[in-house]
């Protein structure tokens, strides 16, 4: 539906949004379910049942309460994906204490930045990530207690979870009498997650219990006609919004979650085959792998019924290859960002337009705005995508200026993404506003050129940036990863693109062959890292 101001509104939500704690919803789901495995390790086959998860998370929650943590504290977790990861996640939610997640692959500098934003009182970490956590501990504004998740004994001055519970939970504690703490769902923060940092340092995104409840209700509404308890594959880092949401979804609606410690092509494909994954949730880098890798042919993936891609646009050509290879009706591309909890736009609502990320989800609104005039635009006109509704973040932690810049006084989130919509209100995301190049006065989207170059059979991965040019302002420059055992020259890459685009979009900045393209945890290309690399190398030259 659209009003006279060119504002697109989603349908009315049929499933009510809970005003209770997200922790209570997860607790009740585990409590009311029949005992069955809920997590399984993709390599070892070790499992954790829903009842074991409930018991362990309640014990840890009681320990956190008795330790003295409250709503003004923050609990952090820095770990690879594991069977233990969700214990502190659930425990924090039960206590009504905000939880923040750190990537186990952060450098010391990166962890120092984000941990000083959120200032956790406790950080749960794996043995593997403990070194970087201990390195920054003494430099933080708030010195946290460090607890090891995956060791029975204390390690290097860090207490184990088992010993922390023994120290803070009396022996006569009855798990069956435990109750999650009440919260103000619309005000109290459930998670502090970090923006992708594709255009700068990450910011801490505050998501409330209500934000999460709203997202669960929205997707519960649109998925109500299909089984929700099918197996899921957690290959994305659980510290990322996409991976964390998958686990919360499966706890509430049921279904086994296969936990991958890290991405391995063979393990990933074997899990898709052995656990008969029907709904394939991917990111563009995985989509490119599935479209081009010969490994795919070694596995029986006939069970896949639907492919859904999120976090960044997937090119139309890769989409078509996936449709043909997996014999599915289409590849559904949704749109969301950390600041919108999980998603704001979805193709599930009767949208099959190739390249579109779908229509606005129930109870939400969107508009396309001219970046110069601030006026809403009509169909087929490109501008910045703005979103509003119940899934929009509360703001950025300890950063009121950034919050003010992102969310205006009318509640519109300025996404920073360039998009347009067609006559059917299907929305197409073109690129990031800050990554658009100005070539001879023309706006050029790196994603457009990247999508074309990915159709070259000799190119495994690619990223395009704008580099300074004395006459034209900027010109495109490509970083290219070639397919193993293939010979590819700079001229071949340039000619391949030149045949398909206008002269001002051609790679007149040059081509550089690299071993890999830097991406963040959700698979988005880190263009800023490549721009910095280009500048450094130019200065050296």
Coordinates of C-alpha atoms in Angstrom, one line a residue:
X1 CA 0.0 0.0 0.0
X2 CA 1.2 3.5 -0.8
X3 CA 0.0 6.9 0.4
X4 CA 0.0 10.2 -1.4
X5 CA 3.5 11.1 -0.1
X6 CA 5.2 8.1 -1.9
X7 CA 5.4 6.2 1.4
X8 CA 5.1 2.4 1.0
X9 CA 3.4 0.6 3.9
X10 CA 3.5 -3.1 4.7
X11 CA 0.4 -5.1 5.4
X12 CA -1.3 -5.1 8.8
X13 CA 0.4 -7.6 11.2
X14 CA -1.9 -10.5 12.1
X15 CA 0.3 -11.8 14.9
X16 CA 0.4 -9.6 18.0
X17 CA 3.8 -8.3 19.2
X18 CA 4.6 -9.4 22.8
X19 CA 5.4 -6.8 25.4
X20 CA 7.2 -9.5 27.5
X21 CA 10.9 -10.3 27.8
X22 CA 12.5 -12.1 24.8
X23 CA 14.1 -14.2 27.5
X24 CA 10.7 -15.3 28.8
X25 CA 9.6 -16.3 25.3
X26 CA 12.8 -18.4 24.8
X27 CA 12.5 -19.9 28.3
X28 CA 8.8 -20.9 27.7
X29 CA 9.7 -22.4 24.4
X30 CA 12.4 -24.6 25.9
X31 CA 10.2 -25.4 28.9
X32 CA 7.2 -26.5 26.9
X33 CA 9.0 -28.6 24.3
X34 CA 9.4 -32.3 24.3
X35 CA 13.0 -33.3 24.9
X36 CA 15.0 -33.6 21.7
X37 CA 18.4 -32.5 20.4
X38 CA 18.4 -28.8 19.6
X39 CA 22.1 -28.3 18.7
X40 CA 24.5 -30.7 17.0
X41 CA 28.2 -30.0 16.2
X42 CA 28.8 -30.3 12.4
X43 CA 32.1 -32.1 12.9
X44 CA 32.0 -34.2 16.1
X45 CA 28.2 -35.0 16.0
X46 CA 28.0 -34.1 19.7
X47 CA 24.5 -32.9 20.6
X48 CA 22.8 -30.7 23.2
X49 CA 19.1 -31.2 24.0
X50 CA 16.6 -28.5 24.6
X51 CA 16.2 -29.5 28.2
X52 CA 20.0 -29.5 28.8
X53 CA 20.1 -26.0 27.2
X54 CA 17.3 -24.9 29.5
X55 CA 19.0 -26.3 32.6
X56 CA 22.5 -24.9 31.8
X57 CA 21.2 -21.4 30.9
X58 CA 19.0 -21.2 34.0
X59 CA 22.0 -22.2 36.3
X60 CA 24.2 -19.6 34.6
X61 CA 21.4 -16.9 34.9
X62 CA 21.1 -17.6 38.6
X63 CA 24.9 -17.3 39.0
X64 CA 24.8 -13.9 37.2
X65 CA 22.0 -12.7 39.4
X66 CA 23.8 -13.8 42.6
X67 CA 27.1 -12.3 41.3
X68 CA 25.2 -9.0 41.3
X69 CA 24.6 -8.1 37.7
X70 CA 21.6 -6.0 36.8
X71 CA 20.0 -4.0 34.0
X72 CA 22.7 -1.4 34.1
X73 CA 25.4 -3.9 33.4
X74 CA 26.3 -5.5 30.0
X75 CA 27.4 -9.1 29.4
X76 CA 29.8 -9.8 26.6
X77 CA 30.6 -12.9 24.6
X78 CA 33.6 -13.5 22.4
X79 CA 33.7 -17.0 20.9
X80 CA 33.6 -19.1 17.8
X81 CA 30.3 -20.9 17.1
X82 CA 30.0 -23.8 19.6
X83 CA 27.4 -25.9 21.5
X84 CA 28.1 -23.6 24.5
X85 CA 27.6 -20.3 22.8
X86 CA 23.9 -19.8 23.7
X87 CA 24.3 -20.5 27.4
X88 CA 25.4 -16.9 28.3
X89 CA 23.1 -15.5 25.5
X90 CA 20.0 -17.0 27.1
X91 CA 21.2 -16.4 30.7
X92 CA 21.6 -12.7 30.0
X93 CA 18.1 -12.5 28.4
X94 CA 16.6 -14.3 31.4
X95 CA 18.2 -11.7 33.7
X96 CA 17.2 -8.8 31.6
X97 CA 20.8 -7.8 31.2
X98 CA 21.9 -6.6 27.7
X99 CA 24.2 -8.9 25.9
X100 CA 26.9 -7.8 23.4
X101 CA 28.7 -10.1 21.0
X102 CA 32.3 -9.7 19.8
X103 CA 33.8 -11.4 16.8
X104 CA 36.5 -14.0 17.9
X105 CA 38.4 -12.8 14.9
X106 CA 38.8 -9.2 16.0
X107 CA 42.3 -7.8 16.3
X108 CA 43.3 -6.2 19.6
X109 CA 42.5 -2.8 18.2
X110 CA 39.1 -3.8 16.9
X111 CA 38.1 -5.4 20.2
X112 CA 39.4 -2.5 22.2
X113 CA 37.1 -0.1 20.1
X114 CA 33.9 -2.1 20.4
X115 CA 34.4 -3.2 24.0
X116 CA 34.9 0.4 25.0
X117 CA 31.6 1.3 23.3
X118 CA 29.6 -1.2 25.3
X119 CA 31.7 -1.6 28.4
X120 CA 30.7 -5.1 29.5
X121 CA 31.1 -6.1 33.2
X122 CA 31.7 -9.8 32.2
X123 CA 33.1 -11.3 29.0
X124 CA 32.5 -15.0 28.3
X125 CA 35.1 -16.2 25.8
X126 CA 36.4 -19.4 24.3
X127 CA 39.9 -20.7 24.9
X128 CA 40.7 -19.7 21.4
X129 CA 39.6 -16.1 21.8
X130 CA 40.9 -15.6 25.4
X131 CA 44.3 -14.3 24.3
X132 CA 42.9 -11.2 22.5
X133 CA 40.4 -10.6 25.3
X134 CA 43.2 -10.7 27.9
X135 CA 45.3 -8.4 25.8
X136 CA 42.7 -5.6 25.9
X137 CA 41.4 -6.2 29.5
X138 CA 43.7 -3.8 31.1
X139 CA 43.1 -1.1 28.5
X140 CA 39.3 -1.0 28.8
X141 CA 37.3 1.8 30.5
X142 CA 35.6 -0.9 32.6
X143 CA 37.7 -3.9 33.6
X144 CA 35.6 -7.0 33.0
X145 CA 35.6 -10.4 34.7
X146 CA 36.7 -13.0 32.1
X147 CA 35.0 -16.4 32.1
X148 CA 36.0 -19.3 29.9
X149 CA 33.2 -21.0 28.1
X150 CA 34.7 -24.3 26.8
X151 CA 37.0 -25.4 29.7
X152 CA 36.1 -27.2 32.9
X153 CA 39.1 -25.7 34.8
X154 CA 40.2 -22.1 35.2
X155 CA 42.7 -20.9 32.7
X156 CA 45.3 -18.2 32.8
X157 CA 43.5 -16.3 35.5
X158 CA 40.1 -16.7 33.9
X159 CA 37.4 -18.6 35.7
X160 CA 35.6 -21.5 34.0
X161 CA 31.8 -21.4 33.7
X162 CA 31.5 -24.5 35.8
X163 CA 33.5 -22.9 38.7
X164 CA 31.6 -19.6 38.3
X165 CA 28.3 -21.4 38.7
X166 CA 29.6 -23.4 41.7
X167 CA 30.8 -20.2 43.4
X168 CA 27.5 -18.3 42.8
X169 CA 24.7 -20.8 42.9
X170 CA 23.7 -22.6 46.1
X171 CA 23.6 -26.4 46.0
X172 CA 19.9 -26.4 46.9
X173 CA 18.9 -24.3 43.8
X174 CA 15.9 -25.7 42.0
X175 CA 16.0 -25.1 38.3
X176 CA 12.3 -25.8 38.0
X177 CA 11.5 -22.8 40.2
X178 CA 13.6 -20.4 38.2
X179 CA 11.8 -17.4 36.5
X180 CA 13.1 -14.9 34.0
X181 CA 13.2 -11.3 35.2
X182 CA 10.5 -8.9 33.8
X183 CA 11.6 -6.1 31.5
X184 CA 10.2 -3.0 29.8
X185 CA 10.2 -4.5 26.4
X186 CA 10.1 -1.2 24.4
X187 CA 12.8 0.4 26.4
X188 CA 15.1 -2.3 27.8
X189 CA 17.9 -3.4 25.5
X190 CA 18.3 -7.1 24.7
X191 CA 21.3 -7.0 22.5
X192 CA 24.1 -4.6 21.6
X193 CA 25.4 -5.8 18.2
X194 CA 27.8 -4.0 15.9
X195 CA 27.2 -2.4 12.6
X196 CA 29.1 -3.9 9.7
X197 CA 31.7 -1.1 9.6
X198 CA 31.9 -1.2 5.8
X199 CA 32.3 2.6 5.7
X200 CA 34.0 3.2 9.0
X201 CA 34.5 2.0 12.6
X202 CA 31.6 -0.2 13.9
X203 CA 28.9 1.3 16.0
X204 CA 27.0 -0.5 18.8
X205 CA 23.4 -1.1 17.7
X206 CA 21.0 -1.3 20.6
X207 CA 18.1 -3.7 19.9
X208 CA 15.3 -3.9 22.5
X209 CA 13.2 -6.9 23.5
X210 CA 10.3 -5.4 21.6
X211 CA 12.4 -5.1 18.4
X212 CA 13.2 -8.8 18.5
X213 CA 9.6 -9.7 19.5
X214 CA 8.3 -7.7 16.6
X215 CA 10.6 -9.4 14.1
X216 CA 9.7 -12.8 15.4
X217 CA 6.0 -11.9 15.0
X218 CA 6.4 -10.5 11.5
X219 CA 8.2 -13.6 10.2
X220 CA 5.9 -15.9 12.1
X221 CA 3.0 -14.2 10.3
X222 CA 4.4 -14.5 6.8
X223 CA 5.7 -18.1 7.4
X224 CA 2.6 -19.4 9.1
X225 CA 1.5 -21.5 6.2
X226 CA 4.8 -23.6 6.1
X227 CA 6.6 -25.9 8.6
X228 CA 8.8 -23.9 10.9
X229 CA 10.6 -26.7 12.7
X230 CA 12.9 -27.9 9.8
X231 CA 16.6 -28.2 10.4
X232 CA 18.8 -25.1 10.1
X233 CA 22.5 -24.7 9.5
X234 CA 24.4 -22.1 11.6
X235 CA 27.4 -21.4 9.3
X236 CA 27.3 -17.6 9.9
X237 CA 29.0 -16.4 13.1
X238 CA 26.6 -16.4 16.0
X239 CA 28.1 -13.1 17.0
X240 CA 26.4 -11.6 13.9
X241 CA 22.8 -10.5 13.8
X242 CA 22.0 -13.0 11.1
X243 CA 23.4 -16.0 12.9
X244 CA 22.0 -15.0 16.3
X245 CA 18.5 -14.5 14.9
X246 CA 18.5 -18.0 13.4
X247 CA 19.2 -19.6 16.8
X248 CA 16.5 -17.5 18.5
X249 CA 14.0 -18.4 15.7
X250 CA 14.8 -22.2 16.0
X251 CA 14.4 -22.1 19.8
X252 CA 11.0 -20.6 19.6
X253 CA 9.6 -22.5 16.6
X254 CA 11.6 -25.7 17.0
X255 CA 14.0 -27.6 14.8
X256 CA 17.6 -28.9 15.0
X257 CA 20.4 -26.4 14.5
X258 CA 23.6 -27.7 13.0
X259 CA 26.5 -25.6 14.5
X260 CA 29.5 -25.0 12.3
X261 CA 32.6 -23.8 14.3
X262 CA 33.8 -22.1 11.1
X263 CA 33.0 -22.2 7.4
X264 CA 34.5 -25.1 5.5
X265 CA 33.1 -25.8 2.0
X266 CA 33.2 -29.6 2.4
X267 CA 31.6 -29.6 5.8
X268 CA 29.0 -27.1 4.7
X269 CA 27.9 -29.1 1.7
X270 CA 28.0 -32.4 3.7
X271 CA 25.7 -30.8 6.3
X272 CA 23.3 -29.6 3.6
X273 CA 23.1 -33.2 2.3
X274 CA 23.1 -35.2 5.5
X275 CA 20.7 -33.1 7.5
X276 CA 18.4 -32.6 4.4
X277 CA 18.4 -28.8 4.7
X278 CA 15.3 -27.6 2.8
X279 CA 15.6 -23.8 3.3
X280 CA 19.0 -22.6 2.2
X281 CA 19.9 -19.3 3.9
X282 CA 23.0 -17.8 2.3
X283 CA 25.0 -14.6 1.9
X284 CA 26.4 -13.4 -1.5
X285 CA 29.8 -14.9 -1.0
X286 CA 28.2 -18.3 -0.3
X287 CA 26.0 -17.8 -3.3
X288 CA 29.0 -17.2 -5.5
X289 CA 30.6 -20.4 -4.2
X290 CA 27.5 -22.5 -4.7
X291 CA 27.2 -21.2 -8.3
X292 CA 30.8 -21.7 -9.4
X293 CA 32.3 -24.5 -7.3
X294 CA 32.7 -28.0 -8.8
X295 CA 32.5 -29.4 -5.2
X296 CA 28.7 -28.9 -5.3
X297 CA 28.4 -31.7 -7.8
X298 CA 29.8 -34.2 -5.4
X299 CA 26.8 -33.9 -3.0
X300 CA 23.1 -34.7 -3.2
X301 CA 21.4 -31.4 -2.6
X302 CA 18.1 -32.3 -4.1
X303 CA 16.4 -31.7 -0.7
X304 CA 16.8 -27.9 -1.2
X305 CA 13.4 -26.4 -1.9
X306 CA 14.1 -22.7 -1.4
X307 CA 17.1 -20.3 -1.4
X308 CA 17.1 -17.1 0.6
X309 CA 19.9 -14.6 0.4
X310 CA 20.5 -11.7 2.8
X311 CA 23.1 -9.1 4.1
X312 CA 23.9 -7.8 0.6
X313 CA 22.6 -7.9 -3.0
X314 CA 23.2 -11.1 -5.1
X315 CA 23.7 -10.4 -8.8
X316 CA 20.9 -11.4 -11.2
X317 CA 23.3 -13.7 -13.1
X318 CA 24.4 -15.6 -10.0
X319 CA 20.7 -15.9 -9.1
X320 CA 19.9 -17.5 -12.4
X321 CA 22.8 -20.0 -12.1
X322 CA 21.5 -21.0 -8.6
X323 CA 18.0 -21.4 -9.9
X324 CA 19.1 -23.7 -12.6
X325 CA 21.7 -25.6 -10.6
X326 CA 19.4 -26.3 -7.6
X327 CA 16.1 -26.5 -9.6
X328 CA 14.3 -24.0 -7.4
X329 CA 11.6 -21.6 -8.5
X330 CA 13.7 -18.6 -7.5
X331 CA 16.2 -17.1 -5.2
X332 CA 14.5 -14.8 -2.6
X333 CA 16.6 -11.8 -1.6
X334 CA 15.6 -9.9 1.5
X335 CA 16.8 -6.7 2.9
X336 CA 17.9 -5.9 6.4
X337 CA 20.7 -4.5 8.5
X338 CA 21.7 -4.8 12.1
X339 CA 19.7 -1.6 12.7
X340 CA 16.5 -3.3 11.5
X341 CA 16.9 -6.3 13.8
X342 CA 16.6 -9.0 11.1
X343 CA 14.8 -7.7 8.0
X344 CA 12.6 -4.9 6.7
X345 CA 11.9 -6.0 3.2
X346 CA 11.2 -9.6 2.0
X347 CA 10.4 -11.3 -1.3
X348 CA 8.1 -13.8 0.5
X349 CA 5.2 -11.5 0.0
X350 CA 4.3 -12.5 -3.6
X351 CA 7.3 -10.9 -5.2
X352 CA 9.3 -12.9 -7.8
X353 CA 11.0 -10.0 -9.6
X354 CA 14.6 -11.0 -10.4
X355 CA 17.0 -8.8 -8.5
X356 CA 14.4 -7.4 -6.2
X357 CA 14.7 -7.8 -2.4
X358 CA 10.9 -7.9 -2.1
X359 CA 8.2 -5.7 -0.5
X360 CA 7.9 -4.0 2.8
X361 CA 7.2 -6.4 5.6
X362 CA 3.9 -6.2 7.7
X363 CA 3.6 -3.2 10.1
X364 CA 6.7 -1.5 8.6
X365 CA 7.0 1.5 6.1
X366 CA 9.6 2.6 3.6
X367 CA 10.3 5.4 1.3
X368 CA 12.9 6.4 -1.3
X369 CA 14.3 9.9 -0.7
X370 CA 16.2 12.3 -3.0
X371 CA 19.6 12.7 -1.3
X372 CA 19.8 16.3 -2.3
X373 CA 16.3 17.6 -1.7
X374 CA 15.0 15.2 0.9
X375 CA 11.8 14.7 -1.0
X376 CA 10.1 11.3 -1.4
X377 CA 10.5 9.8 -4.9
X378 CA 8.1 7.8 -7.1
X379 CA 8.6 4.5 -8.9
X380 CA 11.8 3.8 -10.8
X381 CA 13.7 6.8 -9.3
X382 CA 16.9 6.1 -7.3
X383 CA 17.4 7.6 -3.9
X384 CA 18.2 6.7 -0.3
X385 CA 16.1 4.0 1.3
X386 CA 14.4 5.0 4.6
X387 CA 12.6 2.6 6.9
X388 CA 10.3 3.0 9.9
X389 CA 8.5 0.6 12.3
X390 CA 8.7 -1.7 15.2
X391 CA 12.0 -3.4 14.3
X392 CA 14.1 -0.2 14.1
X393 CA 16.9 0.0 16.7
X394 CA 16.7 2.1 19.8
X395 CA 19.9 3.8 18.8
X396 CA 23.7 3.5 18.9
X397 CA 25.2 2.9 22.4
X398 CA 27.0 5.8 23.9
X399 CA 26.8 7.7 20.6
X400 CA 23.8 10.2 20.6
X401 CA 25.2 12.1 17.6
X402 CA 25.4 9.0 15.4
X403 CA 21.9 8.0 16.6
X404 CA 20.6 11.5 15.6
X405 CA 22.2 11.2 12.2
X406 CA 20.7 7.8 11.6
X407 CA 17.1 8.2 12.9
X408 CA 15.2 11.5 12.3
X409 CA 12.6 13.1 14.5
X410 CA 9.8 11.2 12.7
X411 CA 11.4 7.8 13.4
X412 CA 12.8 7.2 9.9
X413 CA 16.0 5.2 9.8
X414 CA 18.2 6.6 7.0
X415 CA 19.8 3.4 5.8
X416 CA 22.6 4.8 3.6
X417 CA 21.5 2.4 0.8
X418 CA 20.6 3.6 -2.6
X419 CA 17.4 1.9 -3.9
X420 CA 14.4 2.2 -6.1
X421 CA 11.0 0.5 -6.4
X422 CA 8.8 -0.5 -9.3
X423 CA 5.1 -0.1 -10.0
X424 CA 4.4 -3.2 -7.9
X425 CA 6.3 -1.7 -4.9
X426 CA 9.0 -4.3 -5.2
X427 CA 12.2 -2.7 -3.9
X428 CA 15.7 -3.0 -5.5
X429 CA 18.8 -2.1 -3.5
X430 CA 21.6 -0.7 -5.8
X431 CA 24.5 0.2 -3.5
X432 CA 25.7 2.0 -0.4
X433 CA 25.4 5.7 -0.6
X434 CA 28.9 6.3 0.6
X435 CA 30.4 3.8 -1.9
X436 CA 28.8 5.4 -5.0
X437 CA 31.5 6.7 -7.4
X438 CA 31.2 10.0 -9.3
X439 CA 32.7 9.3 -12.7
X440 CA 32.5 12.3 -15.2
X441 CA 29.5 13.5 -13.1
X442 CA 27.7 10.2 -13.4
X443 CA 26.9 8.1 -10.3
X444 CA 28.4 4.6 -10.7
X445 CA 27.5 1.7 -8.3
X446 CA 30.4 -0.7 -7.5
X447 CA 27.8 -3.5 -7.0
X448 CA 26.7 -3.1 -10.6
X449 CA 30.2 -3.6 -12.0
X450 CA 31.0 -6.4 -9.5
X451 CA 27.9 -8.3 -10.6
X452 CA 28.9 -8.1 -14.2
X453 CA 32.5 -9.2 -13.5
X454 CA 31.3 -12.1 -11.5
X455 CA 29.8 -13.6 -14.7
X456 CA 33.4 -14.1 -16.0
X457 CA 34.0 -17.8 -15.5
X458 CA 37.7 -17.1 -14.6
X459 CA 36.8 -14.7 -11.7
X460 CA 36.2 -16.2 -8.3
X461 CA 35.6 -13.0 -6.4
X462 CA 35.8 -9.3 -7.1
X463 CA 35.5 -5.8 -5.6
X464 CA 35.4 -2.4 -7.3
X465 CA 36.3 0.9 -5.8
X466 CA 36.5 4.5 -7.1
X467 CA 40.0 5.9 -7.3
X468 CA 40.9 9.6 -7.8
X469 CA 41.3 10.9 -11.4
X470 CA 42.5 14.4 -12.2
X471 CA 40.0 14.9 -15.1
X472 CA 37.0 12.7 -14.3
X473 CA 36.9 12.9 -10.5
X474 CA 36.9 9.1 -10.0
X475 CA 37.4 6.1 -12.2
X476 CA 36.6 2.4 -11.4
X477 CA 39.4 0.1 -10.1
X478 CA 38.9 -3.6 -9.6
X479 CA 40.5 -6.1 -7.1
X480 CA 40.2 -9.5 -8.7
X481 CA 40.5 -13.1 -7.3
X482 CA 40.9 -15.5 -10.2
X483 CA 39.7 -19.0 -10.2
X484 CA 42.5 -21.5 -9.3
X485 CA 44.5 -22.9 -12.2
X486 CA 43.1 -20.3 -14.6
X487 CA 45.1 -17.7 -16.5
X488 CA 43.6 -14.3 -16.4
X489 CA 45.1 -10.9 -17.5
X490 CA 44.3 -7.3 -16.7
X491 CA 43.3 -6.7 -20.3
X492 CA 40.9 -9.6 -20.3
X493 CA 39.2 -8.3 -17.2
X494 CA 39.0 -4.8 -18.7
X495 CA 37.7 -6.0 -22.0
X496 CA 35.1 -8.2 -20.4
X497 CA 33.5 -5.3 -18.6
X498 CA 34.1 -2.7 -21.4
X499 CA 31.8 -4.7 -23.8
X500 CA 28.9 -4.4 -21.3
X501 CA 29.0 -0.9 -19.9
X502 CA 29.2 2.7 -20.8
X503 CA 32.7 4.2 -21.3
X504 CA 32.6 6.1 -17.9
X505 CA 32.0 2.8 -16.1
X506 CA 35.0 1.0 -17.6
X507 CA 38.0 0.0 -15.5
X508 CA 40.2 2.9 -16.4
X509 CA 41.6 2.9 -12.9
X510 CA 43.1 -0.5 -13.4
X511 CA 43.0 -4.1 -12.1
X512 CA 44.9 -5.7 -9.2
X513 CA 44.9 -9.5 -8.7
X514 CA 44.7 -10.5 -5.0
X515 CA 44.4 -13.7 -3.0
X516 CA 41.1 -12.7 -1.4
X517 CA 38.6 -9.9 -1.0
X518 CA 38.2 -8.6 2.5
X519 CA 34.7 -9.1 3.9
X520 CA 33.1 -8.6 7.2
X521 CA 31.4 -11.4 9.2
X522 CA 28.2 -11.1 7.2
X523 CA 29.9 -11.4 3.9
X524 CA 29.8 -7.8 2.9
X525 CA 32.8 -6.4 0.9
X526 CA 34.9 -4.0 3.0
X527 CA 35.4 -1.4 0.3
X528 CA 37.0 1.0 2.8
X529 CA 39.8 -1.5 3.5
X530 CA 40.5 -1.7 -0.2
X531 CA 40.4 2.0 -0.6
X532 CA 42.9 2.3 2.3
X533 CA 45.1 -0.4 0.7
X534 CA 45.0 1.5 -2.7
X535 CA 46.0 4.8 -1.0
X536 CA 48.9 3.1 0.9
X537 CA 50.3 1.4 -2.2
X538 CA 49.9 4.6 -4.3
X539 CA 51.9 6.6 -1.7
X540 CA 54.6 4.0 -1.7
X541 CA 54.8 4.1 -5.5

